[in-house]
mmCIF file of C-alpha atoms and ligand atoms in Angstrom:
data_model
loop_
_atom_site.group_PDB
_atom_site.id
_atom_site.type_symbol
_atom_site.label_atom_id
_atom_site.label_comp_id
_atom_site.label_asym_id
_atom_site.label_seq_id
_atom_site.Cartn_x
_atom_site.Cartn_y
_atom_site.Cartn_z
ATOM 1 C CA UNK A 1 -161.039 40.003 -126.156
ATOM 2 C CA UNK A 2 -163.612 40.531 -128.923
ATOM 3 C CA UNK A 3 -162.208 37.571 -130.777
ATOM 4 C CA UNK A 4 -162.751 35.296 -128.026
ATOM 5 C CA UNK A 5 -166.400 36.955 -126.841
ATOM 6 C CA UNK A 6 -165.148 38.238 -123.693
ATOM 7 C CA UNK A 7 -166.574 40.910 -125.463
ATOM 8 C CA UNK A 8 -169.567 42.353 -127.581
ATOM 9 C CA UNK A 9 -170.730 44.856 -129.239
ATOM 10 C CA UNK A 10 -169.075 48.250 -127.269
ATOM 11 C CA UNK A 11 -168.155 46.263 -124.205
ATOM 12 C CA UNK A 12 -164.990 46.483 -122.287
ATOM 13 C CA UNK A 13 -162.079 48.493 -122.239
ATOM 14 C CA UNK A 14 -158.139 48.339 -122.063
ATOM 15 C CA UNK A 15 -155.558 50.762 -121.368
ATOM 16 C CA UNK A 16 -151.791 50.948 -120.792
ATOM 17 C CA UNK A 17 -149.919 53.385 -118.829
ATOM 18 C CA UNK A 18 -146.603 54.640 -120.442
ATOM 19 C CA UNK A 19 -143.296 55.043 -118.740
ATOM 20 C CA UNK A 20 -144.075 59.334 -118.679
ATOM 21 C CA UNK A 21 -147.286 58.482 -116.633
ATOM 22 C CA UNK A 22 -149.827 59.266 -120.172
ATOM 23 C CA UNK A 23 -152.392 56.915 -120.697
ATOM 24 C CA UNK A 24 -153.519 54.721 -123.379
ATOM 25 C CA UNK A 25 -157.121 53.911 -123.447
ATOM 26 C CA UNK A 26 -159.543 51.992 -125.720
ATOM 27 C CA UNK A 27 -161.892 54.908 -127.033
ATOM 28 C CA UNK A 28 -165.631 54.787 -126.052
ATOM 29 C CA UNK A 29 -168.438 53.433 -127.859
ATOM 30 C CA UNK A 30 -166.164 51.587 -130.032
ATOM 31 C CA UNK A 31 -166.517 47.833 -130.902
ATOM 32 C CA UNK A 32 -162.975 46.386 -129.742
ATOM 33 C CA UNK A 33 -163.609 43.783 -132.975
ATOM 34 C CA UNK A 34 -163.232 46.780 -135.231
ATOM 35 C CA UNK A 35 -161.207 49.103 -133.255
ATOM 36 C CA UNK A 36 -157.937 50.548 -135.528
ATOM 37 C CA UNK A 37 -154.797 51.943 -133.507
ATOM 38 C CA UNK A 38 -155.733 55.638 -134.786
ATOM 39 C CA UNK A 39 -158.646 55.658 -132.504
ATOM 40 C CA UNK A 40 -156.858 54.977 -128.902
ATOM 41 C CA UNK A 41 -157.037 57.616 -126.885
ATOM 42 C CA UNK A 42 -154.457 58.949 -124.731
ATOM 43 C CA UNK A 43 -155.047 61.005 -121.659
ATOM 44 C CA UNK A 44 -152.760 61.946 -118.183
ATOM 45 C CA UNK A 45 -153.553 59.868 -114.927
ATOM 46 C CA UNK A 46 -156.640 62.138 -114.266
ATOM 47 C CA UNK A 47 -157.695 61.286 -117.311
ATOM 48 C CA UNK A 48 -157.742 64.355 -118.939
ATOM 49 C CA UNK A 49 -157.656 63.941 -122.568
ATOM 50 C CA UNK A 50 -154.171 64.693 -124.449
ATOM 51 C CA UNK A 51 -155.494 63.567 -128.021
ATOM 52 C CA UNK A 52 -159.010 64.445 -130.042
ATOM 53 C CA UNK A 53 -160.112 60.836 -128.772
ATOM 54 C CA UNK A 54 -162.542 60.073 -126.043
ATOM 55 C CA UNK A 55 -161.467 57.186 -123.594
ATOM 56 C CA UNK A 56 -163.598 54.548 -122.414
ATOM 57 C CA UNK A 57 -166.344 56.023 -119.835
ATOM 58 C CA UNK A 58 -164.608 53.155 -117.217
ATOM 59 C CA UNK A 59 -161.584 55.054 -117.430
ATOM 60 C CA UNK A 60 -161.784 55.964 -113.868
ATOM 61 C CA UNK A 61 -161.840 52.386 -112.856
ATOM 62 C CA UNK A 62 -158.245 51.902 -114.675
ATOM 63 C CA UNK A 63 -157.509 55.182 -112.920
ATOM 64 C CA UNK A 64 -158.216 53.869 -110.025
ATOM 65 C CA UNK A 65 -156.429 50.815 -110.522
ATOM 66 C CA UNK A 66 -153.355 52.821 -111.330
ATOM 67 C CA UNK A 67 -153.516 54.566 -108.266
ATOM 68 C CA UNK A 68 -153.964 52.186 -105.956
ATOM 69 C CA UNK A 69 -151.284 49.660 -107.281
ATOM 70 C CA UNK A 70 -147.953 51.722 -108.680
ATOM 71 C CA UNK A 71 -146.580 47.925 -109.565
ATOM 72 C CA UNK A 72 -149.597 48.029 -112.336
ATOM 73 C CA UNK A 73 -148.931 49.237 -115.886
ATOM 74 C CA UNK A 74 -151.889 47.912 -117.833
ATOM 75 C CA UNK A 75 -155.510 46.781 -116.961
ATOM 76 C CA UNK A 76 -158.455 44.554 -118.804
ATOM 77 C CA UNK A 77 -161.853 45.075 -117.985
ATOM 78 C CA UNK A 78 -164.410 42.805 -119.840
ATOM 79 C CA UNK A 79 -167.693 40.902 -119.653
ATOM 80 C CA UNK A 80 -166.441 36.832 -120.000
ATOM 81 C CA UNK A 81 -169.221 34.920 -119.697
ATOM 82 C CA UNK A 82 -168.334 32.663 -117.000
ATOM 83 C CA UNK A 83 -166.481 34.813 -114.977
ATOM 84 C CA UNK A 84 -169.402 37.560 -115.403
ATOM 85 C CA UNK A 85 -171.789 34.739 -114.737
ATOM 86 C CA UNK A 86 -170.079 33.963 -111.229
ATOM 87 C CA UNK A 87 -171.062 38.275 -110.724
ATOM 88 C CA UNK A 88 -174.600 37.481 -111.698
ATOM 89 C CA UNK A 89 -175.034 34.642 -109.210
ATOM 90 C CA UNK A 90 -173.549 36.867 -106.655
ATOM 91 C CA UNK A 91 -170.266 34.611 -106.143
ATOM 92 C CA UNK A 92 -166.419 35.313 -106.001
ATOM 93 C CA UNK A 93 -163.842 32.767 -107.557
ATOM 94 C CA UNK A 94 -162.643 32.046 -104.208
ATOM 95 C CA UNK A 95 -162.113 28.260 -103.650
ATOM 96 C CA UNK A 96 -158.919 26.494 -103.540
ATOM 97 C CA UNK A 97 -160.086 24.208 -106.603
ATOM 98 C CA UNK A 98 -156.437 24.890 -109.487
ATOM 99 C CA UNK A 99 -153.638 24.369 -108.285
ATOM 100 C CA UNK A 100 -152.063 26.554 -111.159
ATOM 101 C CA UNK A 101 -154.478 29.305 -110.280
ATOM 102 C CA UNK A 102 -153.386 29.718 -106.906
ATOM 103 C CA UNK A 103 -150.048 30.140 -107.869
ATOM 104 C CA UNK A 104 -150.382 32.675 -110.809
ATOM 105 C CA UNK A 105 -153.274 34.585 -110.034
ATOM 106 C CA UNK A 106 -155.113 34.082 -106.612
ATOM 107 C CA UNK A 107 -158.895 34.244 -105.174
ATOM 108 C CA UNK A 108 -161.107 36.920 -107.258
ATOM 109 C CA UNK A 109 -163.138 38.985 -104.977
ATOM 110 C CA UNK A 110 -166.842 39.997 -105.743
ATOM 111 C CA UNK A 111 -167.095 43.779 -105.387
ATOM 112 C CA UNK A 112 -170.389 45.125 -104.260
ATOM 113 C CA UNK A 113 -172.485 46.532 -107.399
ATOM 114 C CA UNK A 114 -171.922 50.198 -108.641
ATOM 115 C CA UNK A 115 -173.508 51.927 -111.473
ATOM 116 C CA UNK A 116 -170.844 51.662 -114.450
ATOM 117 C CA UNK A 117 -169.001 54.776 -115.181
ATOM 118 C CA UNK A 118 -169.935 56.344 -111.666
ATOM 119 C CA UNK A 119 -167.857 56.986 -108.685
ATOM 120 C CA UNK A 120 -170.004 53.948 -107.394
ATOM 121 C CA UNK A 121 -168.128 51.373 -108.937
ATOM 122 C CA UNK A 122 -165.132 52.806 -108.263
ATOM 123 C CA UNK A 123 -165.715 52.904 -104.255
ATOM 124 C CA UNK A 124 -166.990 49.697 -104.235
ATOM 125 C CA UNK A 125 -163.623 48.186 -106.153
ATOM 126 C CA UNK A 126 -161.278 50.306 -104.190
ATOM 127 C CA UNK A 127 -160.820 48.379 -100.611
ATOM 128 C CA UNK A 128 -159.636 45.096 -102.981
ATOM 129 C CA UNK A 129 -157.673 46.265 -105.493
ATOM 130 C CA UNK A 130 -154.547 46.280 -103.163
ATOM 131 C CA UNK A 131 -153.869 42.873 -102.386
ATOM 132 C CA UNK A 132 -155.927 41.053 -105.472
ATOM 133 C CA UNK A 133 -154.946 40.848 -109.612
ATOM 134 C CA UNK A 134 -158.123 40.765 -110.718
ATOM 135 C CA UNK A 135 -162.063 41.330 -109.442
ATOM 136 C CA UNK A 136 -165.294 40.672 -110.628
ATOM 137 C CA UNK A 137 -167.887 43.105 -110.292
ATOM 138 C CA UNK A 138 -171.176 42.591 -109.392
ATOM 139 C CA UNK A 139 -174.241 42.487 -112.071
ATOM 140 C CA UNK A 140 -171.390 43.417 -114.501
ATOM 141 C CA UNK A 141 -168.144 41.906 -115.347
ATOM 142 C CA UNK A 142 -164.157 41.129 -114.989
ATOM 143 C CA UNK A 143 -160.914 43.114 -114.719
ATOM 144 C CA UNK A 144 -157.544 42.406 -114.228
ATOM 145 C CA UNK A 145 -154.741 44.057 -113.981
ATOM 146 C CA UNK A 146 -150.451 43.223 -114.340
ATOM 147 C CA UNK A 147 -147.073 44.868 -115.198
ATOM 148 C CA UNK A 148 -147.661 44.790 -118.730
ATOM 149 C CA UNK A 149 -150.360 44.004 -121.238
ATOM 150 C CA UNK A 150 -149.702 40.442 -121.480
ATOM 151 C CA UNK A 151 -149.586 39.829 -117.836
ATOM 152 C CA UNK A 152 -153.115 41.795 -117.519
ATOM 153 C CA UNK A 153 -154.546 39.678 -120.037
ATOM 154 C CA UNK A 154 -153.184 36.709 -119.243
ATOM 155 C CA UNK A 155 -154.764 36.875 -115.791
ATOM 156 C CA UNK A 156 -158.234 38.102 -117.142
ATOM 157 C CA UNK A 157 -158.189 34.627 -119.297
ATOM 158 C CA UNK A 158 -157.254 32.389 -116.376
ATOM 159 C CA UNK A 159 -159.823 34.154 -114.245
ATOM 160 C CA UNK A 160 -162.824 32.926 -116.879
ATOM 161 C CA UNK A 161 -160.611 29.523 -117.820
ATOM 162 C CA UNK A 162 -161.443 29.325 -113.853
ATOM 163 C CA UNK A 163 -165.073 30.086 -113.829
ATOM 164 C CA UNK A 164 -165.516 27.919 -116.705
ATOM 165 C CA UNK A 165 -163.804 24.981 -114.964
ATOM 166 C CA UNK A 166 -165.710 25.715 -111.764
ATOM 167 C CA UNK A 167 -169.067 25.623 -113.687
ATOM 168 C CA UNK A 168 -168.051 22.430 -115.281
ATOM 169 C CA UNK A 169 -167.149 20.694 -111.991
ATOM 170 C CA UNK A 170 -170.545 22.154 -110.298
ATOM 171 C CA UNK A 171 -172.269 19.986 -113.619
ATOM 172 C CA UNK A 172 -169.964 17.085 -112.922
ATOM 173 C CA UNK A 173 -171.707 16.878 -109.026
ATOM 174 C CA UNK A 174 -169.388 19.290 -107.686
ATOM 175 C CA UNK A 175 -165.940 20.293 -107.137
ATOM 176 C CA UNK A 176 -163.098 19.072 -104.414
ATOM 177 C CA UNK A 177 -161.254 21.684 -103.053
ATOM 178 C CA UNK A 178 -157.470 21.002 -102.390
ATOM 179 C CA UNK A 179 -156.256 19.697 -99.019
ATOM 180 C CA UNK A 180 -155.213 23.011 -96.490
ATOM 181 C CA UNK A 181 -151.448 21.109 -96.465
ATOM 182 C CA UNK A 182 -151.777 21.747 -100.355
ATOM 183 C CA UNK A 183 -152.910 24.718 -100.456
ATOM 184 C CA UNK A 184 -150.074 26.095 -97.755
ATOM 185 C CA UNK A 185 -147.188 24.381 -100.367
ATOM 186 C CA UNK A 186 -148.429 26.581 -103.104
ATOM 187 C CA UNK A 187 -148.702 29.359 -101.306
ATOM 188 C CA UNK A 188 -144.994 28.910 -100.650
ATOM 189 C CA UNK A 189 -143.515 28.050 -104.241
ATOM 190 C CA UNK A 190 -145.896 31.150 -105.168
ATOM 191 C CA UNK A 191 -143.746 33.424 -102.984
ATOM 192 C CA UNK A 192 -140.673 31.396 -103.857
ATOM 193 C CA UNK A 193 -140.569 31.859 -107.515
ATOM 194 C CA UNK A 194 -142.309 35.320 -107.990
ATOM 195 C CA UNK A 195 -145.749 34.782 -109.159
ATOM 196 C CA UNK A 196 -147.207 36.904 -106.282
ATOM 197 C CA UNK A 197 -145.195 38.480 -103.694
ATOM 198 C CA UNK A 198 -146.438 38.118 -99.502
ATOM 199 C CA UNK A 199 -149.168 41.097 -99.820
ATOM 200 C CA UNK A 200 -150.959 38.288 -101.833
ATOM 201 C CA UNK A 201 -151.668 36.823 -98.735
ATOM 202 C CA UNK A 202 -153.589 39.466 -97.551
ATOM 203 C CA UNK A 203 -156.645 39.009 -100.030
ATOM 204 C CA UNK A 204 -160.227 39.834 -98.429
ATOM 205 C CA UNK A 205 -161.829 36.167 -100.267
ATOM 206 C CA UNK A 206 -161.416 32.537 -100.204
ATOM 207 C CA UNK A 207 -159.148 29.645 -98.492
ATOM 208 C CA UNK A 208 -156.294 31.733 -96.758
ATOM 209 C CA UNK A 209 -158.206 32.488 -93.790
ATOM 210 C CA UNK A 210 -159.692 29.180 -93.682
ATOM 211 C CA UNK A 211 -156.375 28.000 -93.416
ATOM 212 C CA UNK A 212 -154.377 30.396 -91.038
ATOM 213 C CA UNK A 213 -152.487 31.918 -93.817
ATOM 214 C CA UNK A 214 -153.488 35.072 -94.407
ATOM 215 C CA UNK A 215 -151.451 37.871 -92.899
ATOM 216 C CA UNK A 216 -152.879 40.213 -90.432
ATOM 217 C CA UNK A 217 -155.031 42.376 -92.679
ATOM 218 C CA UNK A 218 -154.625 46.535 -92.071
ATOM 219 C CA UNK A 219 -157.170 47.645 -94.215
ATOM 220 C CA UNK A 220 -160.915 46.167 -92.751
ATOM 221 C CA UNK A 221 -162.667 44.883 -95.775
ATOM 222 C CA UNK A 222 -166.447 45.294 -96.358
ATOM 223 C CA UNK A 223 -167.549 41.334 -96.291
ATOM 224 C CA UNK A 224 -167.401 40.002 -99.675
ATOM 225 C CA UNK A 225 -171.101 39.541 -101.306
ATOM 226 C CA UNK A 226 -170.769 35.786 -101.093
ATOM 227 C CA UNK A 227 -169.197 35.280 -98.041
ATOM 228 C CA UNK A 228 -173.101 36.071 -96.433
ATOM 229 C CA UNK A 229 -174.075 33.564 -94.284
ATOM 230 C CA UNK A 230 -171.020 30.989 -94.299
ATOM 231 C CA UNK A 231 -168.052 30.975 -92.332
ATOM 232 C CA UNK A 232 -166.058 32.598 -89.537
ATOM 233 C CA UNK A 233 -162.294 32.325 -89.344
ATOM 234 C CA UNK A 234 -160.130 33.026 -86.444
ATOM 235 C CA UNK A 235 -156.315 33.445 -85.737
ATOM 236 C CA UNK A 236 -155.351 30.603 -83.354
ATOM 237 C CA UNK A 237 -154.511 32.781 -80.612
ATOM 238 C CA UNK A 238 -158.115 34.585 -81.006
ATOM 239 C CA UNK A 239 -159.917 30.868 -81.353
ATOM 240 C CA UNK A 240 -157.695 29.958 -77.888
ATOM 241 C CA UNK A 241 -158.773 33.365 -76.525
ATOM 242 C CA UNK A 242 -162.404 32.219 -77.021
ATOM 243 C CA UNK A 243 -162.513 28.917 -75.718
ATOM 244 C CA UNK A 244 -160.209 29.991 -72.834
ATOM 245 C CA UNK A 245 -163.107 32.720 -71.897
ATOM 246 C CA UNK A 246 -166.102 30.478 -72.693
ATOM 247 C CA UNK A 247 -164.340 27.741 -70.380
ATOM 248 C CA UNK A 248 -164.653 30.474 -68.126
ATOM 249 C CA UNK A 249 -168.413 30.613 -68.062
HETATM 250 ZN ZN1 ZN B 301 -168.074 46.781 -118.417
#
């Protein structure tokens, strides 16, 4: 992370969670450039420390994480520029632009703004973590989140390779979104071959409402940051509900 500035200075934080339920967290206040194995710190999942070292103050965000999502063994948090840019403009990566990205990874939420290290940010991450890989948070950063290491990181780099394409594009005179038709043959090789199972389909952001894909969510989500002001979706039953009663009138 440090060697590719996702990272300066103190910033960001990664942990693992072992087989026995332990923890292993980057320590706090600790450039991850210079950070030596002897200095992770390793604490139980209510992060009570088990070693002399002191974990990250986001712990409870990876806590968090680990709690909501039993499938997840390791997270990523970090400050990317583009993808930390897109939580400074106020935006999620939500639109249907990489093909590749909707099959490996998904939409990337905004959550609201919380004060770091506070039970703030945790609330306001909590409601997506279920059905998304990876969030940006508001004023602040990334994280992502996988069965191992790799497959945290891995999603953490396609989520700024994303922003950074998406910023490009905007420069170019903007992006074109793939087709709804596309979009709905992804979704199915996604499910197909494993990259993300049907509770992907339930994410709060981006094109699978638009497109009558999304499952029935059970969980209400607050309205994503960006979604202020722009569109509606409807099942089609709801949509014929609604014209059927405004006929009515
Ligand atoms: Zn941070």
């Amino acid at each position: 992370m440090y060697e590719r500035s996702y990272v300066v200075s103190s910033d960001g934080n990664v942990s693992v969670q072992l087989d026995d339920g332990r923890v292993l967290a980057t320590p706090t206040m600790t450039c991850k450039g210079r950070m030596t194995e002897d200095l992770i710190a390793i604490t139980d999942l209510d992060g009570r420390a088990l070693n002399d070292k002191r974990a990250s103050s986001e712990l409870a965000m990876h806590l968090l994480i680990y709690r909501e999502r039993p499938d997840v063994k390791a997270v990523c948090h970090a400050h990317p520029p583009h993808g930390t840019a897109f939580a400074v403009a106020g935006l999620a990566i939500d639109q249907p632009i990489l093909s590749e990205v909707i099959l490996t990874l998904g939409c990337v939420p905004l959550a609201e703004y919380g004060t770091p290290s506070t039970q703030e940010l945790t609330d306001a991450m909590r409601p997506l973590v279920k059905h998304h890989n990876a969030l940006l948070m508001a004023n602040h950063g990334a994280v992502a989140y996988g069965g191992d290491l790799w497959q945290a990181w891995d999603r953490l780099e396609t989520l700024e390779h994303t922003a950074k394409i998406a910023i490009l594009s905007r420069v170019l005179g903007g992006s074109r979104n793939l087709s709804p038709d596309a979009i709905e043959k992804l979704i199915n090789v996604r499910e197909a071959s494993g990259y993300l199972g049907e509770s992907a389909r339930c994410q709060a952001c981006g094109y699978l409402h638009e497109n009558n894909i999304a499952c029935d969510l059970e969980d209400s989500y607050p309205a994503s940051p960006s979604s202020n002001g722009a569109k509606i979706s409807f099942t089609r039953e709801e949509l014929i509900e609604l014209l059927s009663q405004a006929a009515k009138l």
